[in-house]
Amino acid sequence: MDQSFIPKNRILLGPGPSNVNPRVLEALKRPTIGHLDPQFIELIDDIKRLLQYTFQTDSDATITLSGPGSLGMEASLVNIIEPKDKVLIGVGGYFAGRMKQIVEKIGGIPIVVEQEWGRAIDPQKIEDALKNNSDIKITAVVHAETSTGALTDIKTISEIAHKYGSLLIADVVTSLGACEILTKEWNLDVVYSCSQKGLSAMPGLSPISFSDAALEKIKNRTTPIKSWFNDLNLLMAYWSGEKRAYHHTAPANSFYGLHEALLILKEEGLDNSWRRHKENSVLLVKRLASIGLEPLTPERERIPNLLTIKVPEGIQEEVLRKKLLNEYSIEIGAGLGTLAGKVWRIGLMGYNSNEKMIELLISSLKDALSNKIV
Ligand SMILES: *Cc1c(COP(=O)(O)O)cnc(C)c1O
């Protein structure tokens, strides 16, 4: 108890966090400086530029929030939605359900399009809902639904949303860095993410970006933003302009870590990172098949950095997962909600998306499964 906490090493192959790149861990121990130190302002300007590259946007309203991905989710919704606004949400998993809860809490009216868990949101269903509700001005979907492993086509859904005069909010918490996302070209109005999944940094930060149309919507609000910490206007006084004003004390060391993670991604190149995640996902599926395990989601709807696999008949989901953790020090994820007990979730994100990790996982899984403990 009265000694330093030193965790055992784990191989993190679940839905996040993923193992942190050693370069990021190195960056975290550099000396803390003040959030208004001119050096620090240079750092946040640099983070903005790197995030613009990562999101593929030139929007100045591209910043990072000091909190996990859920803070980005709340920020995107609370800035855009006013009480009584109808918000169309495609719900095919746990995280889209969380969006609905937030919309309700801030006084919006969620209009839900349901999708079977494990499948991508059907763009046609979004189109039908927008056609039947001409007063919907905001649509929200999760790009990579981490609870099910399904990747939704946000490019097509964005086209549809804008055709009907709606903005599009897209959760890219898991997908950023690992899957193709072209924020500007695809006209995504708000995108938000986290630091600990596709970006392979420590948990605790939430990159977010707003389009011009989203900023216009915020400017034209007739009611105040129902949050102080997440009010974009207040945040931008720190993130933009000649003179910067204190908003909250930025977690300096975490910012060093995020900066390093973004730099690593830029050095590799987004295209290369997207390709690597895709190729390793294909290899993982092939290797899993060799030990009799198969994915839940159809091939064209799979998240490249998060695969959901079915628990075979006669195997106890939790027993095997705990065995992997305790005896092999490998963490994989359990199913959530309606998929609890039925699937495992395997993440190969950022630093962990490589052949060595796949082989290690397969040999451990094979070993654990063959012991018939389960
Ligand atoms: C992980 C996740 C979140 C929440 O992020 P936290 O960093 O855990 O707060 C939101 N949406 C999706 C799709 C996620 O995978």
GROMACS .gro file of C-alpha atoms and ligand atoms in nm:
model
  389
    1MET     CA    1   0.000   0.000   0.000
    2ASP     CA    2   0.261   0.254   0.099
    3GLN     CA    3   0.475   0.194  -0.202
    4SER     CA    4   0.486   0.301  -0.563
    5PHE     CA    5   0.237   0.140  -0.796
    6ILE     CA    6   0.406  -0.064  -1.066
    7PRO     CA    7   0.160  -0.258  -1.283
    8LYS     CA    8   0.242  -0.588  -1.448
    9ASN     CA    9   0.298  -0.553  -1.818
   10ARG     CA   10  -0.004  -0.640  -2.030
   11ILE     CA   11  -0.054  -0.689  -2.399
   12LEU     CA   12  -0.361  -0.483  -2.468
   13LEU     CA   13  -0.555  -0.643  -2.752
   14GLY     CA   14  -0.901  -0.532  -2.647
   15PRO     CA   15  -1.120  -0.242  -2.761
   16GLY     CA   16  -0.889   0.013  -2.597
   17PRO     CA   17  -0.668   0.126  -2.445
   18SER     CA   18  -0.405  -0.016  -2.675
   19ASN     CA   19  -0.039  -0.041  -2.574
   20VAL     CA   20   0.118   0.301  -2.570
   21ASN     CA   21   0.403   0.355  -2.812
   22PRO     CA   22   0.732   0.374  -2.609
   23ARG     CA   23   0.809   0.709  -2.774
   24VAL     CA   24   0.485   0.843  -2.625
   25LEU     CA   25   0.572   0.707  -2.277
   26GLU     CA   26   0.910   0.878  -2.312
   27ALA     CA   27   0.742   1.208  -2.400
   28LEU     CA   28   0.514   1.187  -2.095
   29LYS     CA   29   0.804   1.221  -1.850
   30ARG     CA   30   0.935   1.551  -1.986
   31PRO     CA   31   0.914   1.846  -1.745
   32THR     CA   32   0.572   1.994  -1.686
   33ILE     CA   33   0.538   2.357  -1.795
   34GLY     CA   34   0.260   2.613  -1.758
   35HIS     CA   35  -0.036   2.615  -1.994
   36LEU     CA   36   0.030   2.979  -2.090
   37ASP     CA   37   0.407   2.940  -2.133
   38PRO     CA   38   0.488   3.057  -2.488
   39GLN     CA   39   0.651   2.715  -2.548
   40PHE     CA   40   0.325   2.547  -2.455
   41ILE     CA   41   0.123   2.772  -2.689
   42GLU     CA   42   0.360   2.664  -2.966
   43LEU     CA   43   0.292   2.303  -2.869
   44ILE     CA   44  -0.086   2.339  -2.886
   45ASP     CA   45  -0.061   2.517  -3.222
   46ASP     CA   46   0.146   2.223  -3.341
   47ILE     CA   47  -0.107   1.975  -3.201
   48LYS     CA   48  -0.376   2.163  -3.394
   49ARG     CA   49  -0.179   2.131  -3.720
   50LEU     CA   50  -0.114   1.761  -3.659
   51LEU     CA   51  -0.480   1.702  -3.575
   52GLN     CA   52  -0.586   1.883  -3.893
   53TYR     CA   53  -0.368   1.635  -4.083
   54THR     CA   54  -0.504   1.338  -3.886
   55PHE     CA   55  -0.868   1.439  -3.936
   56GLN     CA   56  -0.795   1.565  -4.293
   57THR     CA   57  -0.945   1.907  -4.242
   58ASP     CA   58  -0.827   2.267  -4.246
   59SER     CA   59  -1.078   2.386  -3.988
   60ASP     CA   60  -0.929   2.613  -3.722
   61ALA     CA   61  -1.179   2.468  -3.472
   62THR     CA   62  -0.969   2.151  -3.442
   63ILE     CA   63  -0.859   2.104  -3.084
   64THR     CA   64  -0.824   1.848  -2.811
   65LEU     CA   65  -1.045   1.829  -2.504
   66SER     CA   66  -0.899   1.732  -2.166
   67GLY     CA   67  -1.096   1.416  -2.108
   68PRO     CA   68  -1.167   1.078  -2.268
   69GLY     CA   69  -1.369   1.011  -2.584
   70SER     CA   70  -1.695   1.042  -2.394
   71LEU     CA   71  -1.616   1.408  -2.332
   72GLY     CA   72  -1.586   1.459  -2.708
   73MET     CA   73  -1.921   1.289  -2.754
   74GLU     CA   74  -2.081   1.521  -2.503
   75ALA     CA   75  -1.905   1.829  -2.646
   76SER     CA   76  -2.016   1.757  -3.002
   77LEU     CA   77  -2.379   1.720  -2.896
   78VAL     CA   78  -2.401   1.997  -2.636
   79ASN     CA   79  -2.257   2.263  -2.868
   80ILE     CA   80  -2.480   2.177  -3.164
   81ILE     CA   81  -2.811   2.078  -3.004
   82GLU     CA   82  -3.065   2.317  -2.858
   83PRO     CA   83  -3.363   2.209  -2.646
   84LYS     CA   84  -3.638   2.054  -2.863
   85ASP     CA   85  -3.403   1.995  -3.159
   86LYS     CA   86  -3.478   1.664  -3.325
   87VAL     CA   87  -3.164   1.454  -3.365
   88LEU     CA   88  -3.155   1.150  -3.591
   89ILE     CA   89  -2.933   0.877  -3.445
   90GLY     CA   90  -2.838   0.549  -3.610
   91VAL     CA   91  -2.822   0.299  -3.326
   92GLY     CA   92  -2.661  -0.039  -3.384
   93GLY     CA   93  -2.460  -0.073  -3.066
   94TYR     CA   94  -2.373   0.047  -2.719
   95PHE     CA   95  -2.196   0.374  -2.806
   96ALA     CA   96  -2.473   0.508  -3.030
   97GLY     CA   97  -2.705   0.433  -2.738
   98ARG     CA   98  -2.487   0.658  -2.525
   99MET     CA   99  -2.531   0.937  -2.781
  100LYS     CA  100  -2.906   0.900  -2.743
  101GLN     CA  101  -2.878   0.929  -2.363
  102ILE     CA  102  -2.678   1.251  -2.394
  103VAL     CA  103  -2.925   1.400  -2.644
  104GLU     CA  104  -3.205   1.332  -2.394
  105LYS     CA  105  -3.011   1.483  -2.105
  106ILE     CA  106  -2.957   1.810  -2.290
  107GLY     CA  107  -3.320   1.841  -2.393
  108GLY     CA  108  -3.299   1.729  -2.755
  109ILE     CA  109  -3.545   1.483  -2.908
  110PRO     CA  110  -3.373   1.168  -3.034
  111ILE     CA  111  -3.525   1.004  -3.342
  112VAL     CA  112  -3.373   0.658  -3.353
  113VAL     CA  113  -3.306   0.436  -3.652
  114GLU     CA  114  -3.237   0.087  -3.518
  115GLN     CA  115  -2.988  -0.151  -3.671
  116GLU     CA  116  -2.915  -0.510  -3.579
  117TRP     CA  117  -2.605  -0.523  -3.355
  118GLY     CA  118  -2.304  -0.634  -3.557
  119ARG     CA  119  -2.415  -0.461  -3.877
  120ALA     CA  120  -2.336  -0.119  -4.022
  121ILE     CA  121  -2.607   0.148  -4.014
  122ASP     CA  122  -2.804   0.118  -4.337
  123PRO     CA  123  -2.783   0.452  -4.525
  124GLN     CA  124  -3.126   0.385  -4.676
  125LYS     CA  125  -3.282   0.385  -4.329
  126ILE     CA  126  -3.120   0.723  -4.259
  127GLU     CA  127  -3.256   0.857  -4.588
  128ASP     CA  128  -3.607   0.729  -4.513
  129ALA     CA  129  -3.606   0.889  -4.168
  130LEU     CA  130  -3.487   1.224  -4.304
  131LYS     CA  131  -3.746   1.212  -4.582
  132ASN     CA  132  -4.023   1.153  -4.327
  133ASN     CA  133  -3.903   1.417  -4.079
  134SER     CA  134  -3.815   1.735  -4.266
  135ASP     CA  135  -3.751   1.916  -3.936
  136ILE     CA  136  -3.443   1.706  -3.848
  137LYS     CA  137  -3.137   1.928  -3.881
  138ILE     CA  138  -2.886   1.707  -3.699
  139THR     CA  139  -2.786   1.346  -3.770
  140ALA     CA  140  -2.543   1.151  -3.552
  141VAL     CA  141  -2.376   0.816  -3.618
  142VAL     CA  142  -2.086   0.613  -3.485
  143HIS     CA  143  -1.828   0.536  -3.754
  144ALA     CA  144  -1.664   0.236  -3.585
  145GLU     CA  145  -1.912   0.086  -3.337
  146THR     CA  146  -1.658  -0.066  -3.098
  147SER     CA  147  -1.924  -0.265  -2.913
  148THR     CA  148  -2.008  -0.473  -3.220
  149GLY     CA  149  -1.716  -0.441  -3.463
  150ALA     CA  150  -1.928  -0.281  -3.739
  151LEU     CA  151  -1.798   0.003  -3.956
  152THR     CA  152  -2.062   0.241  -4.092
  153ASP     CA  153  -2.024   0.422  -4.425
  154ILE     CA  154  -2.015   0.780  -4.296
  155LYS     CA  155  -1.921   0.918  -4.636
  156THR     CA  156  -2.252   0.806  -4.788
  157ILE     CA  157  -2.451   0.898  -4.477
  158SER     CA  158  -2.298   1.246  -4.481
  159GLU     CA  159  -2.407   1.295  -4.845
  160ILE     CA  160  -2.759   1.189  -4.752
  161ALA     CA  161  -2.773   1.405  -4.439
  162HIS     CA  162  -2.663   1.715  -4.628
  163LYS     CA  163  -2.907   1.644  -4.913
  164TYR     CA  164  -3.185   1.684  -4.654
  165GLY     CA  165  -3.034   1.991  -4.489
  166SER     CA  166  -2.893   1.810  -4.184
  167LEU     CA  167  -2.552   1.838  -4.025
  168LEU     CA  168  -2.362   1.517  -3.955
  169ILE     CA  169  -2.192   1.436  -3.625
  170ALA     CA  170  -1.963   1.132  -3.653
  171ASP     CA  171  -1.806   0.943  -3.363
  172VAL     CA  172  -1.458   0.843  -3.483
  173VAL     CA  173  -1.333   0.746  -3.136
  174THR     CA  174  -1.198   0.407  -3.243
  175SER     CA  175  -1.142   0.470  -3.613
  176LEU     CA  176  -0.921   0.782  -3.614
  177GLY     CA  177  -0.573   0.699  -3.740
  178ALA     CA  178  -0.667   0.341  -3.834
  179CYS     CA  179  -0.948   0.386  -4.089
  180GLU     CA  180  -0.988   0.625  -4.379
  181ILE     CA  181  -1.156   0.945  -4.259
  182LEU     CA  182  -1.162   1.251  -4.486
  183THR     CA  183  -1.338   1.507  -4.270
  184LYS     CA  184  -1.340   1.796  -4.514
  185GLU     CA  185  -1.396   1.602  -4.833
  186TRP     CA  186  -1.678   1.399  -4.678
  187ASN     CA  187  -1.835   1.710  -4.525
  188LEU     CA  188  -1.834   1.575  -4.168
  189ASP     CA  189  -1.955   1.858  -3.943
  190VAL     CA  190  -1.834   1.735  -3.608
  191VAL     CA  191  -1.586   1.453  -3.555
  192TYR     CA  192  -1.442   1.354  -3.220
  193SER     CA  193  -1.205   1.084  -3.105
  194CYS     CA  194  -0.985   0.971  -2.817
  195SER     CA  195  -0.613   0.933  -2.759
  196GLN     CA  196  -0.597   0.567  -2.651
  197LYS     CA  197  -0.735   0.362  -2.939
  198GLY     CA  198  -0.622   0.414  -3.300
  199LEU     CA  199  -0.368   0.675  -3.191
  200SER     CA  200  -0.187   0.449  -2.937
  201ALA     CA  201  -0.132   0.722  -2.681
  202MET     CA  202  -0.224   0.730  -2.311
  203PRO     CA  203  -0.597   0.760  -2.234
  204GLY     CA  204  -0.748   1.091  -2.134
  205LEU     CA  205  -0.764   1.326  -2.432
  206SER     CA  206  -1.034   1.378  -2.691
  207PRO     CA  207  -0.945   1.539  -3.024
  208ILE     CA  208  -1.244   1.710  -3.188
  209SER     CA  209  -1.308   1.917  -3.501
  210PHE     CA  210  -1.599   2.136  -3.612
  211SER     CA  211  -1.678   2.237  -3.974
  212ASP     CA  212  -1.773   2.591  -4.081
  213ALA     CA  213  -2.138   2.483  -4.103
  214ALA     CA  214  -2.120   2.348  -3.746
  215LEU     CA  215  -1.967   2.676  -3.627
  216GLU     CA  216  -2.246   2.865  -3.805
  217LYS     CA  217  -2.506   2.652  -3.625
  218ILE     CA  218  -2.340   2.729  -3.292
  219LYS     CA  219  -2.325   3.101  -3.374
  220ASN     CA  220  -2.696   3.108  -3.458
  221ARG     CA  221  -2.808   2.936  -3.139
  222THR     CA  222  -3.098   3.109  -2.964
  223THR     CA  223  -3.027   2.937  -2.629
  224PRO     CA  224  -2.698   2.922  -2.437
  225ILE     CA  225  -2.474   2.616  -2.460
  226LYS     CA  226  -2.565   2.397  -2.164
  227SER     CA  227  -2.209   2.337  -2.049
  228TRP     CA  228  -1.925   2.552  -1.926
  229PHE     CA  229  -1.635   2.309  -1.968
  230ASN     CA  230  -1.740   2.206  -2.319
  231ASP     CA  231  -1.850   2.546  -2.454
  232LEU     CA  232  -1.653   2.570  -2.779
  233ASN     CA  233  -1.658   2.952  -2.777
  234LEU     CA  234  -1.477   2.955  -2.441
  235LEU     CA  235  -1.236   2.680  -2.548
  236MET     CA  236  -1.141   2.867  -2.867
  237ALA     CA  237  -1.019   3.163  -2.662
  238TYR     CA  238  -0.736   2.931  -2.558
  239TRP     CA  239  -0.690   2.747  -2.888
  240SER     CA  240  -0.693   3.037  -3.135
  241GLY     CA  241  -0.597   3.400  -3.191
  242GLU     CA  242  -0.309   3.632  -3.101
  243LYS     CA  243  -0.376   3.645  -2.727
  244ARG     CA  244  -0.461   3.324  -2.547
  245ALA     CA  245  -0.681   3.316  -2.239
  246TYR     CA  246  -0.682   3.060  -1.960
  247HIS     CA  247  -0.974   2.820  -1.984
  248HIS     CA  248  -0.862   2.526  -1.771
  249THR     CA  249  -0.520   2.392  -1.680
  250ALA     CA  250  -0.423   2.178  -1.977
  251PRO     CA  251  -0.273   1.841  -1.873
  252ALA     CA  252   0.068   1.935  -2.010
  253ASN     CA  253   0.237   1.593  -2.004
  254SER     CA  254  -0.058   1.425  -2.174
  255PHE     CA  255  -0.037   1.692  -2.443
  256TYR     CA  256   0.331   1.596  -2.497
  257GLY     CA  257   0.217   1.236  -2.534
  258LEU     CA  258  -0.057   1.318  -2.785
  259HIS     CA  259   0.181   1.536  -2.984
  260GLU     CA  260   0.431   1.251  -3.007
  261ALA     CA  261   0.161   1.000  -3.108
  262LEU     CA  262   0.039   1.233  -3.385
  263LEU     CA  263   0.395   1.286  -3.501
  264ILE     CA  264   0.449   0.907  -3.523
  265LEU     CA  265   0.132   0.876  -3.730
  266LYS     CA  266   0.241   1.156  -3.962
  267GLU     CA  267   0.584   0.997  -4.006
  268GLU     CA  268   0.421   0.672  -4.113
  269GLY     CA  269   0.166   0.854  -4.327
  270LEU     CA  270  -0.210   0.821  -4.289
  271ASP     CA  271  -0.248   0.611  -4.606
  272ASN     CA  272   0.017   0.368  -4.485
  273SER     CA  273  -0.144   0.341  -4.142
  274TRP     CA  274  -0.488   0.276  -4.293
  275ARG     CA  275  -0.339   0.010  -4.521
  276ARG     CA  276  -0.145  -0.157  -4.238
  277HIS     CA  277  -0.457  -0.187  -4.021
  278LYS     CA  278  -0.654  -0.333  -4.310
  279GLU     CA  279  -0.386  -0.587  -4.403
  280ASN     CA  280  -0.341  -0.700  -4.044
  281SER     CA  281  -0.716  -0.734  -4.002
  282VAL     CA  282  -0.729  -0.965  -4.305
  283LEU     CA  283  -0.439  -1.167  -4.166
  284LEU     CA  284  -0.599  -1.188  -3.821
  285VAL     CA  285  -0.927  -1.320  -3.965
  286LYS     CA  286  -0.733  -1.581  -4.164
  287ARG     CA  287  -0.530  -1.694  -3.863
  288LEU     CA  288  -0.840  -1.707  -3.639
  289ALA     CA  289  -1.013  -1.927  -3.897
  290SER     CA  290  -0.725  -2.173  -3.863
  291ILE     CA  291  -0.820  -2.226  -3.499
  292GLY     CA  292  -1.192  -2.236  -3.568
  293LEU     CA  293  -1.293  -1.882  -3.472
  294GLU     CA  294  -1.506  -1.661  -3.694
  295PRO     CA  295  -1.603  -1.293  -3.703
  296LEU     CA  296  -1.950  -1.162  -3.621
  297THR     CA  297  -1.962  -0.888  -3.885
  298PRO     CA  298  -1.968  -0.942  -4.263
  299GLU     CA  299  -1.636  -0.869  -4.431
  300ARG     CA  300  -1.723  -0.538  -4.595
  301GLU     CA  301  -1.859  -0.398  -4.267
  302ARG     CA  302  -1.562  -0.484  -4.047
  303ILE     CA  303  -1.364  -0.230  -3.846
  304PRO     CA  304  -1.000  -0.296  -3.945
  305ASN     CA  305  -0.865  -0.231  -3.595
  306LEU     CA  306  -1.138  -0.401  -3.390
  307LEU     CA  307  -1.267  -0.746  -3.470
  308THR     CA  308  -1.562  -0.909  -3.295
  309ILE     CA  309  -1.549  -1.287  -3.296
  310LYS     CA  310  -1.812  -1.538  -3.195
  311VAL     CA  311  -1.755  -1.746  -2.883
  312PRO     CA  312  -1.772  -2.110  -3.000
  313GLU     CA  313  -2.036  -2.348  -2.865
  314GLY     CA  314  -1.942  -2.501  -2.532
  315ILE     CA  315  -1.682  -2.238  -2.438
  316GLN     CA  316  -1.738  -2.008  -2.144
  317GLU     CA  317  -1.659  -1.659  -2.266
  318GLU     CA  318  -1.541  -1.515  -1.936
  319VAL     CA  319  -1.333  -1.815  -1.830
  320LEU     CA  320  -1.122  -1.804  -2.145
  321ARG     CA  321  -1.084  -1.425  -2.133
  322LYS     CA  322  -0.964  -1.439  -1.771
  323LYS     CA  323  -0.726  -1.722  -1.852
  324LEU     CA  324  -0.572  -1.517  -2.131
  325LEU     CA  325  -0.521  -1.228  -1.892
  326ASN     CA  326  -0.389  -1.426  -1.598
  327GLU     CA  327  -0.171  -1.679  -1.776
  328TYR     CA  328  -0.068  -1.499  -2.093
  329SER     CA  329  -0.102  -1.137  -1.980
  330ILE     CA  330  -0.316  -1.066  -2.287
  331GLU     CA  331  -0.625  -0.851  -2.252
  332ILE     CA  332  -0.912  -0.893  -2.496
  333GLY     CA  333  -1.260  -0.743  -2.464
  334ALA     CA  334  -1.594  -0.893  -2.367
  335GLY     CA  335  -1.921  -0.832  -2.548
  336LEU     CA  336  -2.140  -0.544  -2.434
  337GLY     CA  337  -2.519  -0.520  -2.407
  338THR     CA  338  -2.698  -0.776  -2.620
  339LEU     CA  339  -2.365  -0.931  -2.723
  340ALA     CA  340  -2.247  -0.997  -2.365
  341GLY     CA  341  -2.127  -1.357  -2.328
  342LYS     CA  342  -2.155  -1.416  -2.704
  343VAL     CA  343  -1.845  -1.247  -2.848
  344TRP     CA  344  -1.490  -1.142  -2.779
  345ARG     CA  345  -1.353  -0.817  -2.911
  346ILE     CA  346  -0.997  -0.807  -3.040
  347GLY     CA  347  -0.823  -0.479  -3.106
  348LEU     CA  348  -0.513  -0.440  -3.319
  349MET     CA  349  -0.468  -0.068  -3.287
  350GLY     CA  350  -0.182   0.160  -3.382
  351TYR     CA  351   0.136   0.029  -3.225
  352ASN     CA  352  -0.021  -0.317  -3.179
  353SER     CA  353  -0.130  -0.367  -3.539
  354ASN     CA  354   0.148  -0.599  -3.655
  355GLU     CA  355   0.213  -0.960  -3.745
  356LYS     CA  356   0.401  -1.040  -3.425
  357MET     CA  357   0.100  -0.950  -3.213
  358ILE     CA  358  -0.125  -1.163  -3.432
  359GLU     CA  359   0.099  -1.468  -3.396
  360LEU     CA  360   0.129  -1.419  -3.022
  361LEU     CA  361  -0.247  -1.392  -2.985
  362ILE     CA  362  -0.318  -1.695  -3.204
  363SER     CA  363  -0.071  -1.921  -3.025
  364SER     CA  364  -0.202  -1.810  -2.683
  365LEU     CA  365  -0.566  -1.853  -2.787
  366LYS     CA  366  -0.495  -2.192  -2.936
  367ASP     CA  367  -0.317  -2.303  -2.622
  368ALA     CA  368  -0.588  -2.171  -2.390
  369LEU     CA  369  -0.869  -2.323  -2.596
  370SER     CA  370  -0.701  -2.663  -2.621
  371ASN     CA  371  -0.668  -2.694  -2.245
  372LYS     CA  372  -1.042  -2.758  -2.229
  373ILE     CA  373  -1.067  -2.567  -1.906
  374VAL     CA  374  -1.364  -2.416  -2.068
  375LIG     C1  375  -1.433   0.404  -2.648
  375LIG     C2  376  -1.546   0.470  -2.721
  375LIG     C3  377  -1.611   0.584  -2.671
  375LIG     C4  378  -1.580   0.639  -2.534
  375LIG     O1  379  -1.449   0.675  -2.523
  375LIG     P1  380  -1.382   0.685  -2.375
  375LIG     O2  381  -1.243   0.731  -2.407
  375LIG     O3  382  -1.390   0.549  -2.316
  375LIG     O4  383  -1.461   0.786  -2.299
  375LIG     C5  384  -1.707   0.644  -2.748
  375LIG     N1  385  -1.741   0.596  -2.868
  375LIG     C6  386  -1.683   0.485  -2.920
  375LIG     C7  387  -1.725   0.436  -3.055
  375LIG     C8  388  -1.585   0.420  -2.848
  375LIG     O5  389  -1.526   0.310  -2.898
   0.00000   0.00000   0.00000
